Short mmCIF file of C-alpha atoms in Angstrom, two decimals:
data_model
loop_
_atom_site.label_atom_id
_atom_site.label_comp_id
_atom_site.label_asym_id
_atom_site.label_seq_id
_atom_site.Cartn_x
_atom_site.Cartn_y
_atom_site.Cartn_z
CA MET L 1 -55.62 -54.98 -91.51
CA PRO L 2 -59.34 -54.76 -92.22
CA LYS L 3 -60.47 -55.22 -95.89
CA GLY L 4 -62.00 -51.53 -96.12
CA LYS L 5 -58.70 -49.83 -95.15
CA ARG L 6 -56.74 -52.12 -97.74
CA LYS L 7 -59.16 -51.11 -100.55
CA GLU L 8 -59.04 -47.39 -99.78
CA ARG L 9 -55.15 -47.51 -99.82
CA ARG L 10 -55.24 -49.32 -103.25
CA ILE L 11 -57.49 -46.56 -104.75
CA TYR L 12 -55.32 -43.88 -103.23
CA LYS L 13 -52.09 -45.46 -105.03
CA GLU L 14 -53.82 -45.71 -108.31
CA ARG L 15 -54.99 -42.09 -108.48
CA LYS L 16 -51.39 -40.90 -107.45
CA SER L 17 -49.73 -42.74 -110.01
CA GLN L 18 -52.35 -41.67 -112.65
CA GLN L 19 -51.93 -38.11 -111.80
CA VAL L 20 -47.93 -38.50 -112.12
CA SER L 21 -48.42 -39.95 -115.49
CA ASP L 22 -50.96 -37.31 -116.61
CA ASP L 23 -48.60 -34.62 -115.62
CA GLU L 24 -45.93 -36.17 -117.62
CA THR L 25 -48.37 -36.30 -120.69
CA GLU L 26 -49.25 -32.74 -120.16
CA THR L 27 -45.64 -31.62 -120.17
CA LEU L 28 -44.92 -33.65 -123.33
CA ASP L 29 -48.05 -32.14 -124.95
CA THR L 30 -46.96 -28.63 -124.18
CA VAL L 31 -43.51 -29.08 -125.55
CA SER L 32 -45.04 -30.70 -128.55
CA ALA L 33 -47.39 -27.74 -129.17
CA ILE L 34 -44.71 -25.17 -128.62
CA SER L 35 -42.31 -27.17 -131.08
CA SER L 36 -45.18 -27.56 -133.57
CA ILE L 37 -45.74 -23.67 -133.55
CA SER L 38 -42.21 -22.87 -133.73
CA ASP L 39 -41.87 -25.38 -136.93
CA GLN L 40 -44.98 -23.64 -138.43
CA GLN L 41 -43.45 -20.30 -137.80
CA ALA L 42 -40.17 -21.34 -139.54
CA THR L 43 -42.36 -22.67 -142.54
CA ILE L 44 -44.08 -19.39 -142.60
CA THR L 45 -40.70 -17.58 -142.77
CA ASP L 46 -39.53 -19.64 -145.53
CA GLY L 47 -42.61 -19.09 -147.24
CA SER L 48 -42.47 -15.25 -147.34
CA THR L 49 -41.04 -15.52 -150.92
CA ASP L 50 -43.96 -17.42 -152.01
CA VAL L 51 -46.41 -14.78 -150.51
CA GLU L 52 -44.45 -12.01 -152.69
CA ALA L 53 -44.76 -14.00 -155.78
CA GLU L 54 -48.43 -14.68 -155.14
CA GLU L 55 -49.01 -10.88 -154.79
CA THR L 56 -47.18 -10.06 -158.00
CA SER L 57 -49.25 -12.84 -159.63
CA VAL L 58 -52.37 -11.06 -158.38
CA GLN L 59 -51.33 -7.66 -159.81
CA GLU L 60 -50.56 -9.34 -163.22
CA ASN L 61 -53.92 -10.98 -163.20
CA LEU L 62 -55.63 -7.59 -162.32
CA GLU L 63 -53.66 -5.91 -165.21
CA GLU L 64 -54.75 -8.54 -167.55
CA LYS L 65 -58.48 -8.19 -166.50
CA LEU L 66 -58.11 -4.33 -167.02
CA GLN L 67 -56.64 -4.98 -170.45
CA SER L 68 -59.47 -7.36 -171.37
CA CYS L 69 -62.05 -4.71 -170.18
CA ILE L 70 -60.41 -2.17 -172.39
CA GLU L 71 -60.84 -4.35 -175.27
CA GLY L 72 -64.26 -5.36 -174.51
CA ILE L 73 -65.57 -1.78 -174.50
CA SER L 74 -64.83 -1.34 -178.21
CA GLN L 75 -66.70 -4.63 -179.22
CA LYS L 76 -69.90 -4.43 -181.49
CA SER L 77 -72.26 -6.27 -179.06
CA ALA L 78 -73.95 -3.55 -176.88
CA LYS L 79 -74.51 -5.97 -174.04
CA GLY L 80 -70.93 -7.02 -174.09
CA ARG L 81 -69.71 -3.23 -173.95
CA ILE L 82 -72.12 -2.66 -170.91
CA GLU L 83 -70.71 -5.62 -169.06
CA SER L 84 -67.15 -4.48 -169.92
CA LEU L 85 -67.86 -1.00 -168.74
CA HIS L 86 -69.35 -2.39 -165.46
CA SER L 87 -66.14 -4.34 -165.07
CA LEU L 88 -63.80 -1.37 -165.90
CA ARG L 89 -65.57 0.63 -163.41
CA ALA L 90 -65.14 -1.86 -160.65
CA ILE L 91 -61.34 -2.18 -161.39
CA LEU L 92 -60.69 1.42 -161.52
CA SER L 93 -62.50 2.25 -158.46
CA GLN L 94 -60.90 -0.42 -156.35
CA LYS L 95 -57.24 -0.09 -157.39
CA TYR L 96 -54.73 2.60 -158.41
CA LEU L 97 -53.39 1.55 -161.76
CA ILE L 98 -51.96 4.75 -163.26
CA GLU L 99 -49.39 3.01 -165.47
CA ILE L 100 -51.56 1.03 -167.67
CA VAL L 101 -54.50 3.56 -167.74
CA SER L 102 -51.78 6.15 -168.84
CA GLN L 103 -50.67 3.84 -171.74
CA ASN L 104 -54.23 3.20 -172.82
CA LYS L 105 -55.84 6.54 -172.19
CA MET L 106 -56.64 7.47 -175.74
CA THR L 107 -58.14 4.16 -176.65
CA ILE L 108 -60.31 4.31 -173.56
CA THR L 109 -61.32 7.96 -174.05
CA ASP L 110 -62.29 7.04 -177.66
CA CYS L 111 -64.51 4.15 -176.54
CA LEU L 112 -66.17 6.43 -173.83
CA GLU L 113 -66.81 9.02 -176.38
CA ARG L 114 -68.44 6.51 -178.58
CA SER L 115 -70.58 5.02 -175.85
CA LEU L 116 -71.80 8.60 -174.63
CA LYS L 117 -72.78 9.58 -178.23
CA LYS L 118 -74.30 6.52 -179.56
CA GLY L 119 -74.93 4.09 -176.56
CA SER L 120 -78.26 3.26 -174.59
CA GLY L 121 -79.18 4.84 -171.39
CA GLU L 122 -77.38 2.34 -169.31
CA GLU L 123 -74.25 2.68 -171.46
CA LYS L 124 -74.04 6.24 -171.37
CA SER L 125 -74.57 6.27 -167.48
CA THR L 126 -71.83 3.65 -166.96
CA ALA L 127 -69.56 5.43 -169.50
CA ALA L 128 -70.05 8.73 -167.77
CA LEU L 129 -69.08 7.18 -164.37
CA CYS L 130 -66.09 5.56 -166.07
CA SER L 131 -65.04 8.93 -167.18
CA ILE L 132 -64.65 10.17 -163.65
CA LEU L 133 -62.54 7.32 -162.73
CA ILE L 134 -60.23 7.72 -165.67
CA LEU L 135 -59.55 11.45 -164.52
CA ILE L 136 -59.05 10.23 -160.89
CA GLN L 137 -56.59 7.60 -162.20
CA LEU L 138 -54.72 10.36 -164.15
CA GLY L 139 -55.36 13.25 -161.71
CA ALA L 140 -51.75 13.84 -160.71
CA SER L 141 -50.37 13.74 -164.15
CA GLU L 142 -50.54 16.52 -166.87
CA GLU L 143 -52.69 14.02 -169.25
CA ARG L 144 -55.93 14.64 -167.30
CA GLU L 145 -56.46 18.12 -169.05
CA GLU L 146 -56.32 16.33 -172.61
CA VAL L 147 -59.03 13.73 -171.55
CA PHE L 148 -61.08 16.33 -170.04
CA LYS L 149 -61.13 18.54 -173.15
CA SER L 150 -62.32 15.58 -175.14
CA LEU L 151 -64.99 14.36 -172.84
CA TYR L 152 -66.29 17.84 -171.38
CA PRO L 153 -68.29 18.84 -174.45
CA ILE L 154 -70.03 15.57 -174.95
CA LEU L 155 -71.15 15.31 -171.28
CA LYS L 156 -72.76 18.82 -171.64
CA VAL L 157 -74.63 17.66 -174.88
CA VAL L 158 -75.89 14.44 -173.09
CA LEU L 159 -76.90 16.33 -170.12
CA SER L 160 -78.86 18.83 -172.00
CA ASP L 161 -80.61 16.23 -174.24
CA THR L 162 -84.22 15.86 -172.92
CA SER L 163 -84.80 12.64 -175.12
CA ILE L 164 -82.13 10.85 -173.11
CA PRO L 165 -83.31 8.83 -170.11
CA LEU L 166 -83.13 10.85 -166.83
CA THR L 167 -80.88 8.40 -164.91
CA ALA L 168 -78.29 8.72 -167.80
CA ARG L 169 -78.45 12.47 -167.72
CA ALA L 170 -78.03 12.40 -163.81
CA SER L 171 -74.81 10.32 -164.19
CA CYS L 172 -73.52 12.79 -166.84
CA ALA L 173 -74.26 15.81 -164.25
CA GLU L 174 -72.28 13.91 -161.70
CA ALA L 175 -69.43 13.29 -164.15
CA LEU L 176 -69.39 16.99 -165.28
CA GLY L 177 -69.18 18.28 -161.89
CA LEU L 178 -66.41 15.88 -160.79
CA CYS L 179 -64.41 16.14 -163.95
CA THR L 180 -64.50 19.73 -163.98
CA PHE L 181 -63.49 19.67 -160.24
CA ILE L 182 -60.57 17.28 -160.96
CA ALA L 183 -59.15 18.55 -164.30
CA ALA L 184 -60.41 21.92 -165.17
CA GLU L 185 -57.48 24.55 -164.98
CA GLU L 186 -59.33 27.94 -165.93
CA THR L 187 -61.65 29.82 -163.54
CA LYS L 188 -64.09 30.36 -166.66
CA ASP L 189 -64.47 26.74 -166.85
CA PHE L 190 -65.67 26.41 -163.44
CA GLU L 191 -68.11 29.31 -163.84
CA ASP L 192 -69.27 28.01 -167.09
CA VAL L 193 -70.32 24.70 -165.64
CA ILE L 194 -71.60 26.14 -162.51
CA THR L 195 -74.08 28.18 -164.63
CA PHE L 196 -74.84 25.23 -166.81
CA LEU L 197 -75.82 23.05 -163.85
CA GLU L 198 -77.96 25.89 -162.39
CA ASN L 199 -79.95 25.67 -165.58
CA ILE L 200 -80.52 22.20 -164.97
CA PHE L 201 -81.85 22.10 -161.49
CA LYS L 202 -83.90 25.12 -161.90
CA LEU L 203 -86.34 22.84 -163.46
CA ALA L 204 -87.30 21.62 -159.96
CA PHE L 205 -88.68 24.91 -158.91
CA GLY L 206 -92.38 24.89 -158.59
CA LYS L 207 -92.81 21.22 -159.40
CA THR L 208 -95.54 19.27 -157.83
CA PRO L 209 -95.59 15.62 -156.92
CA GLN L 210 -97.93 14.77 -159.79
CA SER L 211 -95.61 16.55 -162.45
CA SER L 212 -92.43 14.85 -161.09
CA THR L 213 -91.13 11.25 -161.11
CA ALA L 214 -88.43 9.52 -159.04
CA ASP L 215 -85.96 9.76 -161.84
CA PHE L 216 -86.47 13.48 -162.31
CA TYR L 217 -85.60 14.06 -158.72
CA VAL L 218 -82.37 11.93 -159.32
CA LEU L 219 -81.39 14.21 -161.89
CA MET L 220 -82.04 17.31 -159.87
CA ASN L 221 -80.33 15.97 -156.88
CA SER L 222 -77.14 15.08 -159.13
CA ALA L 223 -77.07 18.52 -160.63
CA VAL L 224 -77.50 20.25 -157.23
CA ALA L 225 -74.56 18.14 -155.58
CA ALA L 226 -72.33 18.68 -158.79
CA TRP L 227 -73.09 22.40 -158.48
CA THR L 228 -72.31 22.53 -154.82
CA LEU L 229 -69.04 20.70 -155.48
CA LEU L 230 -67.85 23.37 -157.88
CA LEU L 231 -69.16 26.14 -155.71
CA SER L 232 -66.71 24.95 -152.92
CA VAL L 233 -63.68 25.99 -154.93
CA ALA L 234 -65.19 28.90 -157.08
CA SER L 235 -63.48 32.26 -157.04
CA ASP L 236 -64.55 34.85 -154.34
CA SER L 237 -65.81 37.27 -156.96
CA PHE L 238 -68.25 34.69 -158.22
CA THR L 239 -69.43 33.64 -154.77
CA LEU L 240 -70.01 37.33 -153.71
CA SER L 241 -71.72 38.47 -156.94
CA SER L 242 -74.34 35.52 -157.03
CA ARG L 243 -74.85 34.57 -153.30
CA GLU L 244 -78.21 36.33 -152.74
CA ILE L 245 -79.78 34.96 -156.03
CA HIS L 246 -78.52 31.37 -155.19
CA LEU L 247 -79.80 31.41 -151.59
CA CYS L 248 -83.25 32.62 -152.86
CA LYS L 249 -83.30 29.71 -155.42
CA LEU L 250 -82.02 27.05 -152.95
CA PHE L 251 -84.54 28.35 -150.35
CA ASP L 252 -87.39 27.34 -152.54
CA LEU L 253 -85.80 23.56 -153.04
CA LEU L 254 -86.10 23.20 -149.33
CA SER L 255 -89.79 22.45 -149.71
CA SER L 256 -89.35 19.79 -152.34
CA THR L 257 -91.07 16.47 -151.85
CA ASP L 258 -87.79 14.54 -152.29
CA VAL L 259 -85.66 14.18 -149.12
CA GLU L 260 -82.39 13.80 -151.08
CA LEU L 261 -83.15 17.13 -152.81
CA ARG L 262 -84.05 18.96 -149.74
CA ILE L 263 -80.69 17.66 -148.05
CA SER L 264 -78.66 18.51 -151.13
CA ALA L 265 -80.07 22.16 -151.15
CA GLY L 266 -79.29 22.50 -147.41
CA ALA L 267 -75.81 21.62 -148.03
CA ALA L 268 -75.43 24.03 -150.87
CA ILE L 269 -76.81 26.78 -148.46
CA ALA L 270 -74.14 25.73 -145.71
CA ILE L 271 -71.48 26.07 -148.65
CA ILE L 272 -72.61 29.54 -149.62
CA TYR L 273 -72.62 30.80 -145.82
CA GLU L 274 -69.18 29.31 -145.40
CA ARG L 275 -67.59 30.79 -148.55
CA ALA L 276 -69.42 34.17 -147.89
CA ARG L 277 -68.28 34.23 -144.24
CA GLU L 278 -64.66 33.68 -145.47
CA ILE L 279 -64.83 36.92 -147.05
CA ASP L 280 -67.18 38.71 -144.63
CA GLU L 281 -67.43 37.39 -141.12
CA GLU L 282 -70.75 38.91 -140.27
CA PHE L 283 -72.65 37.95 -143.51
CA GLU L 284 -76.42 37.23 -143.20
CA SER L 285 -78.91 36.99 -146.14
CA GLU L 286 -81.74 39.21 -146.62
CA LYS L 287 -84.17 36.29 -145.69
CA PHE L 288 -81.78 35.07 -142.80
CA ASP L 289 -84.72 34.78 -140.30
CA ASP L 290 -86.91 32.96 -142.58
CA LEU L 291 -84.18 30.65 -143.60
CA CYS L 292 -83.44 29.72 -139.98
CA ILE L 293 -87.21 28.94 -139.37
CA SER L 294 -87.30 26.73 -142.41
CA LEU L 295 -83.98 24.81 -141.38
CA LYS L 296 -85.27 24.57 -137.76
CA GLY L 297 -88.73 23.07 -139.00
CA LEU L 298 -86.80 20.58 -141.16
CA SER L 299 -84.46 19.46 -138.42
CA THR L 300 -87.49 18.85 -136.18
CA GLU L 301 -90.26 17.53 -138.60
CA CYS L 302 -92.05 14.66 -137.32
CA ASN L 303 -94.99 14.37 -140.07
CA LYS L 304 -96.14 10.76 -140.49
CA TYR L 305 -96.60 11.07 -144.18
CA ARG L 306 -92.81 11.02 -144.64
CA ALA L 307 -91.03 7.71 -144.34
CA LYS L 308 -89.46 7.05 -140.85
CA LYS L 309 -85.85 6.60 -142.46
CA ASP L 310 -86.39 9.94 -144.49
CA ARG L 311 -87.27 11.87 -141.19
CA ARG L 312 -84.28 10.38 -139.47
CA GLN L 313 -81.81 11.30 -142.32
CA GLN L 314 -83.34 14.82 -142.63
CA LYS L 315 -83.28 15.57 -138.96
CA SER L 316 -79.50 14.50 -138.50
CA SER L 317 -78.53 16.48 -141.79
CA PHE L 318 -80.57 19.78 -140.86
CA ARG L 319 -79.38 19.87 -137.23
CA GLU L 320 -75.61 20.33 -138.53
CA ILE L 321 -76.93 22.66 -141.13
CA LEU L 322 -78.85 25.00 -138.64
CA ASN L 323 -76.12 24.83 -136.22
CA PHE L 324 -73.50 26.12 -138.88
CA VAL L 325 -75.72 28.79 -140.44
CA MET L 326 -76.78 30.28 -136.88
CA LYS L 327 -73.82 29.88 -135.04
CA GLY L 328 -70.94 28.98 -137.51
CA ASN L 329 -70.12 25.66 -135.72
CA PHE L 330 -69.04 22.78 -137.72
CA CYS L 331 -68.53 19.20 -136.28
CA GLU L 332 -65.10 17.95 -137.30
CA HIS L 333 -64.79 14.29 -138.59
CA PHE L 334 -61.57 12.31 -138.45
CA ILE L 335 -61.20 9.46 -141.04
CA LYS L 336 -58.35 7.07 -140.34
CA VAL L 337 -56.64 5.85 -143.63
CA ASN L 338 -53.73 3.80 -142.31
CA ALA L 339 -51.20 4.05 -139.38
CA PHE L 340 -49.88 7.30 -140.50
CA ASP L 341 -52.65 9.28 -142.34
CA ILE L 342 -55.65 10.65 -140.98
CA VAL L 343 -58.30 12.73 -143.11
CA ILE L 344 -59.53 15.68 -141.18
CA ILE L 345 -62.88 17.06 -142.37
CA GLU L 346 -63.13 20.54 -140.82
CA THR L 347 -65.15 22.42 -143.32
CA TRP L 348 -68.22 21.93 -145.40
CA ALA L 349 -66.14 22.39 -148.43
CA LEU L 350 -64.11 19.22 -147.54
CA GLN L 351 -67.07 17.52 -146.58
CA THR L 352 -68.77 18.05 -149.96
CA GLN L 353 -65.55 16.97 -151.72
CA TYR L 354 -65.01 13.68 -149.80
CA ASN L 355 -68.76 12.71 -150.17
CA ALA L 356 -68.57 13.46 -153.94
CA LEU L 357 -65.45 11.32 -154.29
CA CYS L 358 -66.61 8.56 -151.86
CA HIS L 359 -69.76 8.14 -153.97
CA VAL L 360 -67.70 7.36 -156.98
CA LEU L 361 -65.15 5.22 -155.53
CA GLY L 362 -66.99 3.49 -152.81
CA SER L 363 -65.09 0.96 -150.88
CA GLY L 364 -62.00 1.72 -152.96
CA MET L 365 -61.74 5.33 -151.40
CA ASN L 366 -59.21 4.11 -148.75
CA VAL L 367 -56.90 2.61 -151.42
CA HIS L 368 -56.82 5.75 -153.35
CA LEU L 369 -56.40 8.02 -150.29
CA GLN L 370 -53.07 5.85 -149.61
CA GLU L 371 -51.90 5.59 -153.30
CA ASN L 372 -53.45 8.36 -155.37
CA GLN L 373 -51.59 11.88 -155.34
CA LEU L 374 -54.55 13.69 -156.54
CA LEU L 375 -56.67 12.56 -153.52
CA ARG L 376 -53.77 13.07 -151.19
CA ASP L 377 -53.29 16.79 -152.46
CA ILE L 378 -57.02 17.63 -151.94
CA PHE L 379 -57.03 16.41 -148.38
CA ASP L 380 -53.53 17.55 -147.45
CA LEU L 381 -51.94 14.23 -146.79
CA GLY L 382 -48.71 14.77 -148.65
CA PRO L 383 -46.95 12.27 -150.86
CA PRO L 384 -47.71 8.85 -150.64
CA ILE L 385 -46.06 6.59 -147.90
CA PRO L 386 -44.43 3.34 -149.20
CA LEU L 387 -46.50 0.35 -148.32
CA ASP L 388 -43.47 -1.40 -146.83
CA SER L 389 -43.15 1.37 -144.20
CA VAL L 390 -46.65 0.76 -142.99
CA PRO L 391 -46.67 -1.59 -140.05
CA ASN L 392 -48.70 -4.58 -140.17
CA ASN L 393 -49.51 -6.06 -136.83
CA LYS L 394 -51.96 -8.70 -138.12
CA CYS L 395 -51.15 -12.25 -138.53
CA SER L 396 -51.46 -13.63 -142.07
CA LYS L 397 -54.26 -16.07 -142.69
CA GLN L 398 -51.90 -19.06 -142.95
CA GLU L 399 -50.30 -18.15 -139.50
CA ARG L 400 -53.77 -17.83 -137.92
CA HIS L 401 -54.84 -21.26 -139.12
CA MET L 402 -51.67 -23.00 -137.95
CA ILE L 403 -51.65 -21.44 -134.53
CA HIS L 404 -55.35 -22.50 -134.20
CA ASP L 405 -54.81 -26.07 -135.29
CA ALA L 406 -51.95 -26.33 -132.65
CA ALA L 407 -54.12 -24.79 -130.06
CA PHE L 408 -57.06 -27.02 -130.98
CA LYS L 409 -54.60 -30.19 -130.73
CA ALA L 410 -53.35 -29.28 -127.22
CA ARG L 411 -56.89 -28.52 -126.14
CA THR L 412 -58.15 -31.82 -127.32
CA LYS L 413 -55.41 -33.76 -125.58
CA ASN L 414 -56.18 -31.72 -122.36
CA ARG L 415 -59.81 -32.42 -122.33
CA LYS L 416 -59.37 -36.17 -123.16
CA ARG L 417 -57.02 -36.29 -119.97
CA MET L 418 -59.63 -34.41 -117.76
CA ARG L 419 -62.27 -37.01 -118.81
CA ASP L 420 -59.99 -39.82 -118.03
CA ILE L 421 -59.46 -38.41 -114.58
CA LYS L 422 -63.03 -37.90 -113.80
CA ALA L 423 -63.72 -41.46 -114.99
CA VAL L 424 -61.16 -42.92 -112.58
CA VAL L 425 -62.79 -40.78 -109.76
CA ALA L 426 -66.13 -41.82 -110.41
CA THR L 427 -65.15 -45.58 -110.77
CA GLY L 428 -63.39 -45.34 -107.39
CA GLU L 429 -66.26 -43.84 -105.50
#
């Protein structure tokens, strides 16, 4: 037999034997990977008790931090009190801890009163926001009215004191509106606070850019937003008796130099029209045509002296407001809370309430929507659903790591085998 034929046959036999051994290796690797994953899953199942214990320890640590914050807001150091107030605000906004808050409500209330009366501007501002969170935590219980009656007169005094920094007064305006919305039981309280807030933001009428500061507009915007929130739940008689007066005043604010104040005024106008049309479907104000022209101009404004971000935000907001005022159309929003709950925003009133609560709770809004009975009542979600009944289709972090490690091991062996095959073929050629 020629030497060339003999050499080709030897190379063919070597390749065939290498392929057989590689197939066996692949089979063993697959079995190894599968058995590894099953072993890891068994380990995860056995460690479920450890996960539950870890969750319990996290809850205990959180309660210890909250207790430490409660003790910290009563210390003599002003800097320490402010830091503790910031920590308290962060914890109460992110988690629903009604039991420990209820047990310490009087201690917290006394400390917040002291901070609002004697603290610096930053301390007053943070204490006002913490006041909202305390009432949100206590919202479904009967204790909220007691706390509200203690904080209500102090918030009014701070808000009306012109010697206090404007940012602190702005936080008090927001707190006064939301606290009244959450805890006030009598209609008279709503109407008194609405009138009080109106006396605050009427200072913006006729203001020129030279006579106003950024902090001044922050205060005016907070007052208008709080006023709008309370108007969304005010009595029909109050809305009917004052709608024309309020529309004329708010119409003037549409020409403000501050974009946030213009948008807040537009939202307030939409609320007035919504409430008025619930009573009289054909309601139109005396200056309806002028109002529509102004709203249309704001929804299409392209003046270069305004910031690009402000123009975009203004156009988006006033297109919705104009569409509602002229045609009565509202764009519904659907907000998914979990597998069972969806918040449906179908009116300007619900939109205003959701925005106000979301501004205070921030990223903790979803947690409170699941667990806090107060928020679930506001948005008609019914009683809280136990967390055990909510399906969780996601793998835990430990499971993902183990599966990725097993896949990485199998992938590495497979690539090594393929490199060996290519090397044999290249050598044979």
